[in-house]
Amino acid sequence: MKNYKLIIQYDGTRYRGWQRQKNTTNTIQEKFEVVLQKMCSMPVEIFASGRTDAGVHAAKQIANFICNTKYSCGEIKEYLNHYLPQDILVLSVEEVHKRFHSRLNAVSKTYAYTIATEKPNVFNRKYVFGAEKKPDIHKMRKAAEKLIGKHDFIGFSSVSKTKKSTERTIYSITITELENLLTIQINGSGFLYNMVRILCGTLLEIGTGERTEECIDTVFNEKNRASAGVTLPACGLKLIDVFYESIGHTEDINM
Amino acid sequence: MKNYKLIIQYDGTRYRGWQRQKNTTNTIQEKFEVVLQKMCSMPVEIFASGRTDAGVHAAKQIANFICNTKYSCGEIKEYLNHYLPQDILVLSVEEVHKRFHSRLNAVSKTYAYTIATEKPNVFNRKYVFGAEKKPDIHKMRKAAEKLIGKHDFIGFSSVSKTKKSTERTIYSITITELENLLTIQINGSGFLYNMVRILCGTLLEIGTGERTEECIDTVFNEKNRASAGVTLPACGLKLIDVFYESIGHTEDINM
């Protein structure tokens, strides 16, 4: 049995997210597993660095699966791209150490949320969120500093209660503006359910003056979802990179 | 009655082209006229700089219509964007001289055809054509020089026979490469049916070695469509600018 690492890309618009579900076959994991089963003539489970929610995109998602196949890495890539739908693309396939696990070994992930501050261009309308008011980027950047570090982010999530830890670490938040597109890029150890979309909704509302940056302290202190901003729509969110232990970057975890 | 000039943008993927047709309501012109009739409480005809074919996009198309309305230009823009589908966008509306006509006054148009030389990124897959072989860009540039100037382009079109002139002038062809995207940008006085897609198909086949640049002379001399390259798919084609008489650029034809 060999362990294969995949770098994949998908347009999440028409899917119910990454993770296989009982009540629908329309998930990205399921699309992969159907093709892998065909290729390997046996059921194959594929793991991703993390589940992306319904409608969320990935410019670079990392996945792995273990199987026995006669195909080379290049042939696996070709096979998958031939049978997968057009909005899912395998960028690379390589054999990695048996102990590599795309989720368990991930050290940090970067998500980008893109907001159009004018009506979005028709060609990227499915990948951005159109804001009604132009926010003040300086206010957003100042507020973002309060989010850096290790915190209990439960108030910035759609998790109601859980026995698992809801502490996460945010390593960096970069807010950039290019023409009419504002991008919030967040790198962190991991993210709770809806956390990136709520953090971005909170920063946006701080930028437009609907909230003050003090609300961030309130959410941390009171762990109260109601004090945070809206959950922005899934369409503007994209997983853009995943980093792994040892030397850090995904390129360095090979055998 | 006032004459309004519009700068518009559309994703042509799901339309049967710009021009109103008898057997379908699914054209961009029809979508505009339905909304304009609602806005003006009377039938309004809208003219574009040229028809784009089924599936062809426009990053910048120029149109105009004459009507009597109480709305300001800003209000017209808002009204149209509110009622038009999401894949059609009005970028600007302004009142222009009564004699301005978006098609009759156009001096030249620029189209861009984009070819992905590796499997296209999932986020722009609807706006590029994925080539199977990587072409030689230098061969393509050299061959493109033969197309510059005034020629009878009937052999590079899907026009069978016509009493109208099939002479057109190509002013420039620029071929650029950025990462895995190759873009052929053509500026010309006007284009016959399928002409841009056939010119790009011919240049691509010259780049991949399936044809030699001499085929261009053959097509011009024999006016024979069969000697030219394939008609590339509509998805890769985008109208990107329209230029007008007097000082030249669309910005200069206002009152």
Short mmCIF file of C-alpha atoms in Angstrom, two decimals:
data_model
loop_
_atom_site.label_atom_id
_atom_site.label_comp_id
_atom_site.label_asym_id
_atom_site.label_seq_id
_atom_site.Cartn_x
_atom_site.Cartn_y
_atom_site.Cartn_z
CA MET A 1 0.00 0.00 0.00
CA LYS A 2 1.28 3.45 -0.89
CA ASN A 3 0.37 6.87 0.47
CA TYR A 4 -0.34 9.56 -2.11
CA LYS A 5 -0.44 13.28 -1.44
CA LEU A 6 -2.57 15.44 -3.72
CA ILE A 7 -2.63 19.18 -4.26
CA ILE A 8 -6.14 19.99 -5.41
CA GLN A 9 -8.23 22.98 -6.43
CA TYR A 10 -11.99 23.38 -6.55
CA ASP A 11 -14.76 25.82 -7.25
CA GLY A 12 -17.05 25.08 -4.29
CA THR A 13 -20.09 26.88 -5.73
CA ARG A 14 -22.20 23.82 -6.46
CA TYR A 15 -21.02 21.49 -3.67
CA ARG A 16 -22.22 20.84 -0.13
CA GLY A 17 -18.65 21.22 1.08
CA TRP A 18 -15.68 18.84 1.27
CA GLN A 19 -16.94 16.24 3.72
CA ARG A 20 -18.90 13.15 2.72
CA GLN A 21 -22.47 13.27 4.09
CA LYS A 22 -25.28 10.80 4.49
CA ASN A 23 -28.02 12.80 2.82
CA THR A 24 -26.22 13.94 -0.34
CA THR A 25 -23.65 12.66 -2.82
CA ASN A 26 -22.78 16.21 -3.76
CA THR A 27 -19.59 16.67 -1.75
CA ILE A 28 -16.05 16.97 -3.03
CA GLN A 29 -14.84 14.04 -0.90
CA GLU A 30 -17.54 11.82 -2.42
CA LYS A 31 -16.63 12.88 -5.97
CA PHE A 32 -13.03 11.82 -5.29
CA GLU A 33 -13.91 8.56 -3.59
CA VAL A 34 -16.16 7.45 -6.44
CA VAL A 35 -13.33 7.94 -8.95
CA LEU A 36 -10.68 6.41 -6.64
CA GLN A 37 -12.82 3.32 -6.08
CA LYS A 38 -13.12 2.93 -9.86
CA MET A 39 -9.36 3.38 -10.28
CA CYS A 40 -8.32 1.00 -7.46
CA SER A 41 -11.19 -1.50 -7.75
CA MET A 42 -11.74 -1.17 -3.99
CA PRO A 43 -13.14 1.45 -1.61
CA VAL A 44 -10.60 4.20 -0.88
CA GLU A 45 -10.94 6.91 1.74
CA ILE A 46 -9.47 10.33 1.01
CA PHE A 47 -8.48 12.76 3.78
CA ALA A 48 -8.18 16.53 3.35
CA SER A 49 -6.32 19.04 5.52
CA GLY A 50 -9.72 20.20 6.72
CA ARG A 51 -13.29 20.23 5.60
CA THR A 52 -14.36 23.31 3.67
CA ASP A 53 -18.03 24.26 4.08
CA ALA A 54 -20.72 24.33 1.42
CA GLY A 55 -19.88 26.90 -1.26
CA VAL A 56 -16.31 27.52 -0.05
CA HIS A 57 -13.53 27.29 -2.65
CA ALA A 58 -9.97 25.98 -2.54
CA ALA A 59 -7.10 27.32 -4.61
CA LYS A 60 -4.83 24.84 -2.83
CA GLN A 61 -6.18 22.06 -0.66
CA ILE A 62 -4.01 19.15 0.44
CA ALA A 63 -5.39 15.62 0.58
CA ASN A 64 -4.01 12.11 0.88
CA PHE A 65 -5.17 8.54 0.34
CA ILE A 66 -3.65 5.11 0.81
CA CYS A 67 -4.10 2.45 -1.85
CA ASN A 68 -2.54 -0.16 -3.99
CA THR A 69 -2.42 0.76 -7.65
CA LYS A 70 -0.40 -0.06 -10.73
CA TYR A 71 -0.60 3.55 -11.90
CA SER A 72 2.27 6.05 -11.65
CA CYS A 73 1.70 9.45 -9.99
CA GLY A 74 1.36 11.10 -13.40
CA GLU A 75 -1.18 8.51 -14.48
CA ILE A 76 -3.17 8.94 -11.25
CA LYS A 77 -3.33 12.69 -11.86
CA GLU A 78 -4.50 12.14 -15.42
CA TYR A 79 -7.06 9.53 -14.39
CA LEU A 80 -8.56 11.73 -11.67
CA ASN A 81 -8.73 14.82 -13.89
CA HIS A 82 -10.37 12.78 -16.62
CA TYR A 83 -13.17 11.47 -14.40
CA LEU A 84 -13.66 14.31 -11.90
CA PRO A 85 -16.07 17.16 -12.76
CA GLN A 86 -14.57 20.28 -14.40
CA ASP A 87 -14.81 22.36 -11.22
CA ILE A 88 -12.43 20.04 -9.36
CA LEU A 89 -8.81 19.86 -10.49
CA VAL A 90 -5.83 17.82 -9.32
CA LEU A 91 -2.69 19.94 -9.61
CA SER A 92 -0.21 17.29 -8.48
CA VAL A 93 0.11 13.76 -7.13
CA GLU A 94 3.14 12.41 -5.31
CA GLU A 95 4.01 9.43 -3.20
CA VAL A 96 4.80 10.39 0.39
CA HIS A 97 5.86 8.74 3.63
CA LYS A 98 3.31 6.26 5.01
CA ARG A 99 2.87 8.31 8.15
CA PHE A 100 1.90 11.53 6.38
CA HIS A 101 -1.69 12.56 7.12
CA SER A 102 -3.02 15.71 5.46
CA ARG A 103 -5.15 16.75 8.44
CA LEU A 104 -3.26 15.46 11.48
CA ASN A 105 0.12 16.79 10.32
CA ALA A 106 -1.11 20.23 9.25
CA VAL A 107 0.49 22.99 11.30
CA SER A 108 -1.37 25.95 9.90
CA LYS A 109 -3.74 26.95 7.15
CA THR A 110 -4.32 30.16 5.24
CA TYR A 111 -7.73 31.31 4.11
CA ALA A 112 -8.50 34.38 2.01
CA TYR A 113 -11.81 36.23 2.05
CA THR A 114 -12.41 38.61 -0.85
CA ILE A 115 -14.81 41.54 -0.68
CA ALA A 116 -15.68 43.67 -3.71
CA THR A 117 -16.10 47.27 -2.60
CA GLU A 118 -17.89 48.14 -5.84
CA LYS A 119 -20.23 45.86 -7.79
CA PRO A 120 -18.01 42.84 -8.60
CA ASN A 121 -16.72 42.21 -12.11
CA VAL A 122 -18.97 39.61 -13.83
CA PHE A 123 -16.05 37.23 -14.29
CA ASN A 124 -15.25 36.77 -10.60
CA ARG A 125 -18.71 37.35 -9.14
CA LYS A 126 -18.88 33.77 -7.83
CA TYR A 127 -15.65 34.16 -5.86
CA VAL A 128 -16.18 37.46 -4.06
CA PHE A 129 -18.72 39.03 -1.76
CA GLY A 130 -20.10 42.41 -2.84
CA ALA A 131 -20.13 44.84 0.09
CA GLU A 132 -22.63 47.67 0.09
CA LYS A 133 -20.38 50.23 1.76
CA LYS A 134 -16.67 50.80 1.27
CA PRO A 135 -14.97 50.01 4.58
CA ASP A 136 -12.08 51.88 6.19
CA ILE A 137 -9.14 49.51 5.70
CA HIS A 138 -7.05 51.20 8.43
CA LYS A 139 -9.72 50.57 11.06
CA MET A 140 -9.92 46.95 9.90
CA ARG A 141 -6.15 46.47 10.13
CA LYS A 142 -6.04 47.99 13.62
CA ALA A 143 -8.89 45.76 14.82
CA ALA A 144 -7.27 42.69 13.25
CA GLU A 145 -4.28 43.06 15.60
CA LYS A 146 -6.56 42.21 18.53
CA LEU A 147 -7.27 38.80 16.97
CA ILE A 148 -3.63 37.71 16.70
CA GLY A 149 -2.48 35.06 19.18
CA LYS A 150 -4.03 32.19 21.10
CA HIS A 151 -7.64 32.76 22.14
CA ASP A 152 -10.86 30.88 22.76
CA PHE A 153 -12.68 31.70 19.52
CA ILE A 154 -16.03 30.10 20.41
CA GLY A 155 -17.79 33.50 20.28
CA PHE A 156 -16.51 33.91 16.70
CA SER A 157 -17.94 30.56 15.58
CA SER A 158 -21.20 28.74 14.97
CA VAL A 159 -20.20 26.06 17.49
CA SER A 160 -22.82 26.02 20.26
CA LYS A 161 -21.11 23.91 22.90
CA THR A 162 -18.53 21.20 22.69
CA LYS A 163 -16.24 19.19 24.93
CA LYS A 164 -13.37 19.77 22.54
CA SER A 165 -11.09 22.75 22.93
CA THR A 166 -12.22 25.86 21.09
CA GLU A 167 -8.85 27.55 21.53
CA ARG A 168 -7.05 28.37 18.32
CA THR A 169 -4.03 30.48 17.40
CA ILE A 170 -4.08 33.13 14.70
CA TYR A 171 -0.57 33.81 13.44
CA SER A 172 -1.25 36.59 10.95
CA ILE A 173 -3.98 38.65 9.29
CA THR A 174 -3.09 40.62 6.17
CA ILE A 175 -5.60 42.99 4.61
CA THR A 176 -4.84 44.21 1.10
CA GLU A 177 -6.68 46.26 -1.49
CA LEU A 178 -6.26 45.94 -5.24
CA GLU A 179 -8.54 48.04 -7.39
CA ASN A 180 -12.01 47.35 -5.98
CA LEU A 181 -11.11 44.08 -4.27
CA LEU A 182 -10.29 43.90 -0.58
CA THR A 183 -8.75 40.64 0.60
CA ILE A 184 -8.45 39.48 4.20
CA GLN A 185 -5.89 36.71 4.47
CA ILE A 186 -5.80 34.78 7.73
CA ASN A 187 -3.20 32.22 8.75
CA GLY A 188 -3.97 30.17 11.84
CA SER A 189 -3.49 26.83 13.56
CA GLY A 190 -7.03 25.81 12.73
CA PHE A 191 -10.50 27.30 12.49
CA LEU A 192 -13.82 26.52 14.16
CA TYR A 193 -17.06 26.13 12.21
CA ASN A 194 -17.75 29.42 10.34
CA MET A 195 -14.91 31.13 12.22
CA VAL A 196 -13.19 32.74 9.22
CA ARG A 197 -16.46 34.06 7.83
CA ILE A 198 -17.48 35.52 11.21
CA LEU A 199 -14.05 37.08 11.82
CA CYS A 200 -14.23 38.69 8.36
CA GLY A 201 -17.83 39.84 8.95
CA THR A 202 -16.73 41.43 12.23
CA LEU A 203 -13.74 43.17 10.63
CA LEU A 204 -15.93 44.41 7.76
CA GLU A 205 -18.51 45.87 10.16
CA ILE A 206 -15.72 47.56 12.10
CA GLY A 207 -14.49 49.00 8.78
CA THR A 208 -17.91 50.38 7.86
CA GLY A 209 -18.49 51.81 11.34
CA GLU A 210 -21.32 49.47 12.31
CA ARG A 211 -19.19 48.12 15.15
CA THR A 212 -16.18 49.38 17.08
CA GLU A 213 -13.01 47.37 17.59
CA GLU A 214 -13.89 47.00 21.28
CA CYS A 215 -16.51 44.42 20.31
CA ILE A 216 -13.61 41.98 19.80
CA ASP A 217 -12.70 42.18 23.49
CA THR A 218 -16.37 41.74 24.37
CA VAL A 219 -16.66 38.58 22.27
CA PHE A 220 -13.48 37.14 23.83
CA ASN A 221 -14.58 38.02 27.38
CA GLU A 222 -18.22 37.03 27.15
CA LYS A 223 -17.83 34.23 24.56
CA ASN A 224 -21.02 35.55 23.04
CA ARG A 225 -21.66 35.04 19.32
CA ALA A 226 -24.24 37.84 19.35
CA SER A 227 -21.57 40.48 19.96
CA ALA A 228 -19.62 39.51 16.81
CA GLY A 229 -20.39 40.52 13.23
CA VAL A 230 -22.35 38.65 10.56
CA THR A 231 -21.28 35.38 8.98
CA LEU A 232 -20.24 36.52 5.50
CA PRO A 233 -21.41 34.34 2.56
CA ALA A 234 -19.38 31.25 1.62
CA CYS A 235 -18.69 32.42 -1.95
CA GLY A 236 -16.00 34.94 -0.88
CA LEU A 237 -13.95 32.35 1.00
CA LYS A 238 -11.05 30.36 -0.40
CA LEU A 239 -8.57 28.01 1.24
CA ILE A 240 -5.26 29.11 -0.20
CA ASP A 241 -2.54 27.12 1.49
CA VAL A 242 -1.75 24.45 4.09
CA PHE A 243 1.54 24.19 5.94
CA TYR A 244 3.10 21.09 7.49
CA GLU A 245 5.43 20.23 10.33
CA SER A 246 9.21 19.89 10.20
CA ILE A 247 10.42 22.47 7.70
CA GLY A 248 6.98 23.92 7.35
CA HIS A 249 5.82 24.12 3.77
CA THR A 250 3.84 21.38 2.03
CA GLU A 251 6.68 20.91 -0.42
CA ASP A 252 8.92 19.66 2.38
CA ILE A 253 6.97 16.71 3.76
CA ASN A 254 7.87 14.27 1.06
CA MET A 255 9.87 11.13 1.62
CA MET B 1 -35.52 62.16 -26.29
CA LYS B 2 -32.01 61.63 -24.99
CA ASN B 3 -29.22 59.34 -26.17
CA TYR B 4 -27.48 57.28 -23.49
CA LYS B 5 -24.16 55.52 -23.89
CA LEU B 6 -23.51 52.47 -21.74
CA ILE B 7 -20.30 50.64 -20.92
CA ILE B 8 -21.32 47.07 -20.15
CA GLN B 9 -19.75 43.78 -19.18
CA TYR B 10 -21.11 40.26 -19.50
CA ASP B 11 -20.30 36.64 -18.96
CA GLY B 12 -21.61 35.18 -22.23
CA THR B 13 -21.58 31.55 -21.05
CA ARG B 14 -25.33 31.04 -20.84
CA TYR B 15 -26.49 33.37 -23.63
CA ARG B 16 -27.20 32.89 -27.32
CA GLY B 17 -25.06 35.96 -28.03
CA TRP B 18 -25.81 39.69 -28.04
CA GLN B 19 -28.37 39.96 -30.82
CA ARG B 20 -32.10 39.60 -30.31
CA GLN B 21 -33.44 36.50 -32.12
CA LYS B 22 -36.85 35.20 -33.04
CA ASN B 23 -36.52 31.72 -31.59
CA THR B 24 -35.09 32.54 -28.15
CA THR B 25 -35.39 35.21 -25.47
CA ASN B 26 -31.97 34.26 -24.17
CA THR B 27 -29.87 37.02 -25.71
CA ILE B 28 -28.17 39.90 -23.98
CA GLN B 29 -29.94 42.50 -26.16
CA GLU B 30 -33.31 41.03 -25.18
CA LYS B 31 -32.41 41.08 -21.46
CA PHE B 32 -31.62 44.80 -21.76
CA GLU B 33 -34.70 45.65 -23.80
CA VAL B 34 -37.06 43.96 -21.35
CA VAL B 35 -35.65 46.05 -18.48
CA LEU B 36 -35.51 49.28 -20.54
CA GLN B 37 -39.15 48.86 -21.60
CA LYS B 38 -40.08 48.49 -17.94
CA MET B 39 -38.06 51.58 -17.03
CA CYS B 40 -39.34 53.80 -19.85
CA SER B 41 -42.88 52.39 -20.12
CA MET B 42 -42.36 52.03 -23.88
CA PRO B 43 -40.39 49.77 -26.22
CA VAL B 44 -36.71 50.80 -26.41
CA GLU B 45 -34.14 49.44 -28.84
CA ILE B 46 -30.55 49.10 -27.67
CA PHE B 47 -27.60 49.05 -30.09
CA ALA B 48 -24.19 47.54 -29.34
CA SER B 49 -20.86 48.19 -31.07
CA GLY B 50 -21.22 44.74 -32.60
CA ARG B 51 -22.93 41.48 -31.93
CA THR B 52 -20.96 38.97 -29.91
CA ASP B 53 -21.71 35.32 -30.71
CA ALA B 54 -23.21 32.71 -28.41
CA GLY B 55 -20.91 32.06 -25.46
CA VAL B 56 -18.59 35.01 -26.15
CA HIS B 57 -17.87 37.39 -23.24
CA ALA B 58 -17.40 41.15 -23.02
CA ALA B 59 -15.18 42.89 -20.50
CA LYS B 60 -16.11 46.20 -22.17
CA GLN B 61 -18.91 46.45 -24.69
CA ILE B 62 -20.36 49.79 -25.74
CA ALA B 63 -24.09 50.22 -26.34
CA ASN B 64 -26.53 53.09 -26.71
CA PHE B 65 -30.27 53.66 -26.59
CA ILE B 66 -32.55 56.63 -27.14
CA CYS B 67 -35.41 57.26 -24.77
CA ASN B 68 -37.30 59.69 -22.65
CA THR B 69 -36.88 59.09 -18.95
CA LYS B 70 -37.10 61.02 -15.71
CA TYR B 71 -34.13 59.09 -14.30
CA SER B 72 -30.61 60.49 -14.00
CA CYS B 73 -27.66 58.55 -15.46
CA GLY B 74 -26.78 57.24 -11.99
CA GLU B 75 -30.35 56.10 -11.46
CA ILE B 76 -30.47 54.38 -14.87
CA LYS B 77 -27.29 52.45 -13.99
CA GLU B 78 -28.75 51.39 -10.66
CA TYR B 79 -32.10 50.45 -12.20
CA LEU B 80 -30.49 48.31 -14.90
CA ASN B 81 -28.12 46.56 -12.49
CA HIS B 82 -31.00 45.85 -10.15
CA TYR B 83 -33.16 44.14 -12.80
CA LEU B 84 -30.54 42.59 -15.11
CA PRO B 85 -29.23 39.07 -14.35
CA GLN B 86 -26.01 38.82 -12.30
CA ASP B 87 -23.89 37.89 -15.30
CA ILE B 88 -24.62 41.20 -17.03
CA LEU B 89 -23.27 44.40 -15.49
CA VAL B 90 -23.59 48.07 -16.43
CA LEU B 91 -20.33 49.84 -15.58
CA SER B 92 -21.40 53.34 -16.59
CA VAL B 93 -24.22 55.35 -18.17
CA GLU B 94 -23.80 58.79 -19.69
CA GLU B 95 -25.78 61.10 -21.91
CA VAL B 96 -24.11 61.62 -25.29
CA HIS B 97 -24.71 63.56 -28.50
CA LYS B 98 -27.88 62.56 -30.37
CA ARG B 99 -25.86 61.45 -33.37
CA PHE B 100 -23.68 58.98 -31.49
CA HIS B 101 -24.29 55.38 -32.58
CA SER B 102 -22.31 52.62 -30.86
CA ARG B 103 -21.99 50.48 -33.99
CA LEU B 104 -21.89 52.98 -36.86
CA ASN B 105 -19.34 55.26 -35.20
CA ALA B 106 -16.99 52.51 -34.02
CA VAL B 107 -13.57 52.80 -35.64
CA SER B 108 -11.97 49.68 -34.25
CA LYS B 109 -12.51 46.91 -31.73
CA THR B 110 -10.17 44.78 -29.69
CA TYR B 111 -10.84 41.15 -28.89
CA ALA B 112 -8.74 38.89 -26.69
CA TYR B 113 -8.60 35.13 -26.99
CA THR B 114 -7.13 33.27 -24.01
CA ILE B 115 -5.60 29.81 -24.26
CA ALA B 116 -4.50 27.83 -21.20
CA THR B 117 -1.36 25.89 -22.07
CA GLU B 118 -1.82 23.67 -19.00
CA LYS B 119 -5.14 22.49 -17.56
CA PRO B 120 -6.92 25.79 -16.73
CA ASN B 121 -7.35 26.94 -13.15
CA VAL B 122 -10.87 26.02 -11.95
CA PHE B 123 -11.70 29.67 -11.29
CA ASN B 124 -11.29 30.87 -14.86
CA ARG B 125 -12.13 27.66 -16.71
CA LYS B 126 -15.22 29.28 -18.31
CA TYR B 127 -13.17 32.10 -19.82
CA VAL B 128 -10.26 30.24 -21.39
CA PHE B 129 -9.73 27.44 -23.87
CA GLY B 130 -7.50 24.59 -22.72
CA ALA B 131 -4.99 23.63 -25.42
CA GLU B 132 -3.62 20.12 -25.52
CA LYS B 133 -0.14 21.06 -26.70
CA LYS B 134 1.98 24.03 -25.68
CA PRO B 135 2.48 26.16 -28.82
CA ASP B 136 5.64 27.98 -29.91
CA ILE B 137 4.80 31.63 -29.24
CA HIS B 138 7.58 32.90 -31.53
CA LYS B 139 6.16 31.02 -34.53
CA MET B 140 2.72 32.44 -33.70
CA ARG B 141 4.04 36.01 -33.50
CA LYS B 142 5.86 35.67 -36.80
CA ALA B 143 2.76 34.27 -38.53
CA ALA B 144 0.57 37.00 -37.01
CA GLU B 145 2.55 39.65 -38.92
CA LYS B 146 1.14 38.25 -42.18
CA LEU B 147 -2.39 39.07 -41.00
CA ILE B 148 -1.74 42.76 -40.35
CA GLY B 149 -3.26 45.19 -42.87
CA LYS B 150 -6.25 45.31 -45.20
CA HIS B 151 -7.26 41.93 -46.62
CA ASP B 152 -10.29 40.00 -47.78
CA PHE B 153 -10.79 37.77 -44.74
CA ILE B 154 -13.60 35.60 -46.16
CA GLY B 155 -11.40 32.47 -45.99
CA PHE B 156 -10.94 33.15 -42.27
CA SER B 157 -14.67 33.34 -41.58
CA SER B 158 -17.82 31.25 -41.53
CA VAL B 159 -19.41 33.56 -44.12
CA SER B 160 -20.25 31.48 -47.20
CA LYS B 161 -21.07 34.15 -49.75
CA THR B 162 -22.32 37.67 -49.42
CA LYS B 163 -22.79 40.80 -51.51
CA LYS B 164 -21.27 42.89 -48.74
CA SER B 165 -17.55 43.56 -48.61
CA THR B 166 -15.53 40.99 -46.69
CA GLU B 167 -12.46 43.22 -46.57
CA ARG B 168 -11.35 44.19 -43.10
CA THR B 169 -8.24 45.81 -41.66
CA ILE B 170 -6.26 44.34 -38.78
CA TYR B 171 -4.23 47.03 -37.04
CA SER B 172 -2.41 44.96 -34.46
CA ILE B 173 -2.01 41.48 -32.99
CA THR B 174 -0.27 41.12 -29.65
CA ILE B 175 0.51 37.68 -28.22
CA THR B 176 1.47 37.53 -24.56
CA GLU B 177 2.14 34.77 -22.08
CA LEU B 178 1.56 35.01 -18.33
CA GLU B 179 2.12 31.85 -16.32
CA ASN B 180 0.12 29.21 -18.20
CA LEU B 181 -2.16 31.65 -20.05
CA LEU B 182 -1.47 32.72 -23.60
CA THR B 183 -3.51 35.68 -24.84
CA ILE B 184 -3.94 36.75 -28.45
CA GLN B 185 -5.20 40.32 -28.61
CA ILE B 186 -6.45 41.54 -31.99
CA ASN B 187 -7.41 45.09 -32.87
CA GLY B 188 -9.19 45.59 -36.17
CA SER B 189 -11.69 47.69 -38.08
CA GLY B 190 -14.30 44.97 -37.77
CA PHE B 191 -14.59 41.21 -37.84
CA LEU B 192 -16.57 38.75 -39.97
CA TYR B 193 -18.61 35.91 -38.49
CA ASN B 194 -16.25 33.63 -36.46
CA MET B 195 -13.22 35.50 -37.84
CA VAL B 196 -11.40 36.06 -34.53
CA ARG B 197 -11.88 32.45 -33.46
CA ILE B 198 -10.63 31.13 -36.82
CA LEU B 199 -7.63 33.49 -36.86
CA CYS B 200 -6.72 32.33 -33.35
CA GLY B 201 -7.25 28.67 -34.28
CA THR B 202 -4.94 29.15 -37.28
CA LEU B 203 -2.25 30.87 -35.18
CA LEU B 204 -2.51 28.15 -32.53
CA GLU B 205 -2.08 25.38 -35.10
CA ILE B 206 0.92 27.20 -36.54
CA GLY B 207 2.33 27.36 -32.99
CA THR B 208 1.88 23.64 -32.41
CA GLY B 209 3.33 22.75 -35.81
CA GLU B 210 0.12 21.38 -37.30
CA ARG B 211 0.23 24.11 -39.95
CA THR B 212 2.95 26.33 -41.39
CA GLU B 213 2.68 30.10 -41.66
CA GLU B 214 2.41 29.76 -45.44
CA CYS B 215 -1.17 28.58 -45.00
CA ILE B 216 -2.08 32.22 -44.34
CA ASP B 217 -1.02 33.21 -47.88
CA THR B 218 -2.96 30.23 -49.22
CA VAL B 219 -6.14 31.29 -47.43
CA PHE B 220 -5.79 34.87 -48.69
CA ASN B 221 -5.07 33.76 -52.27
CA GLU B 222 -7.61 30.97 -52.58
CA LYS B 223 -10.23 32.41 -50.17
CA ASN B 224 -10.71 28.88 -48.96
CA ARG B 225 -11.92 28.27 -45.40
CA ALA B 226 -10.59 24.68 -45.54
CA SER B 227 -6.98 25.88 -45.60
CA ALA B 228 -7.36 27.82 -42.32
CA GLY B 229 -7.26 26.41 -38.77
CA VAL B 230 -10.13 25.34 -36.54
CA THR B 231 -12.74 27.67 -35.10
CA LEU B 232 -11.71 27.81 -31.44
CA PRO B 233 -14.53 27.55 -28.86
CA ALA B 234 -16.46 30.70 -27.91
CA CYS B 235 -15.57 30.51 -24.19
CA GLY B 236 -12.01 31.80 -24.71
CA LEU B 237 -13.12 34.95 -26.54
CA LYS B 238 -13.74 38.33 -24.92
CA LEU B 239 -14.51 41.73 -26.43
CA ILE B 240 -12.22 44.02 -24.49
CA ASP B 241 -12.53 47.48 -25.99
CA VAL B 242 -14.21 49.59 -28.66
CA PHE B 243 -12.71 52.77 -30.11
CA TYR B 244 -14.57 55.69 -31.69
CA GLU B 245 -13.92 58.38 -34.28
CA SER B 246 -12.53 61.85 -33.69
CA ILE B 247 -10.02 61.50 -30.85
CA GLY B 248 -10.39 57.77 -30.85
CA HIS B 249 -11.16 56.40 -27.42
CA THR B 250 -14.69 55.79 -26.17
CA GLU B 251 -14.10 58.32 -23.43
CA ASP B 252 -13.83 61.08 -26.02
CA ILE B 253 -17.12 60.81 -27.84
CA ASN B 254 -19.21 62.51 -25.23
CA MET B 255 -21.00 65.77 -25.75
#
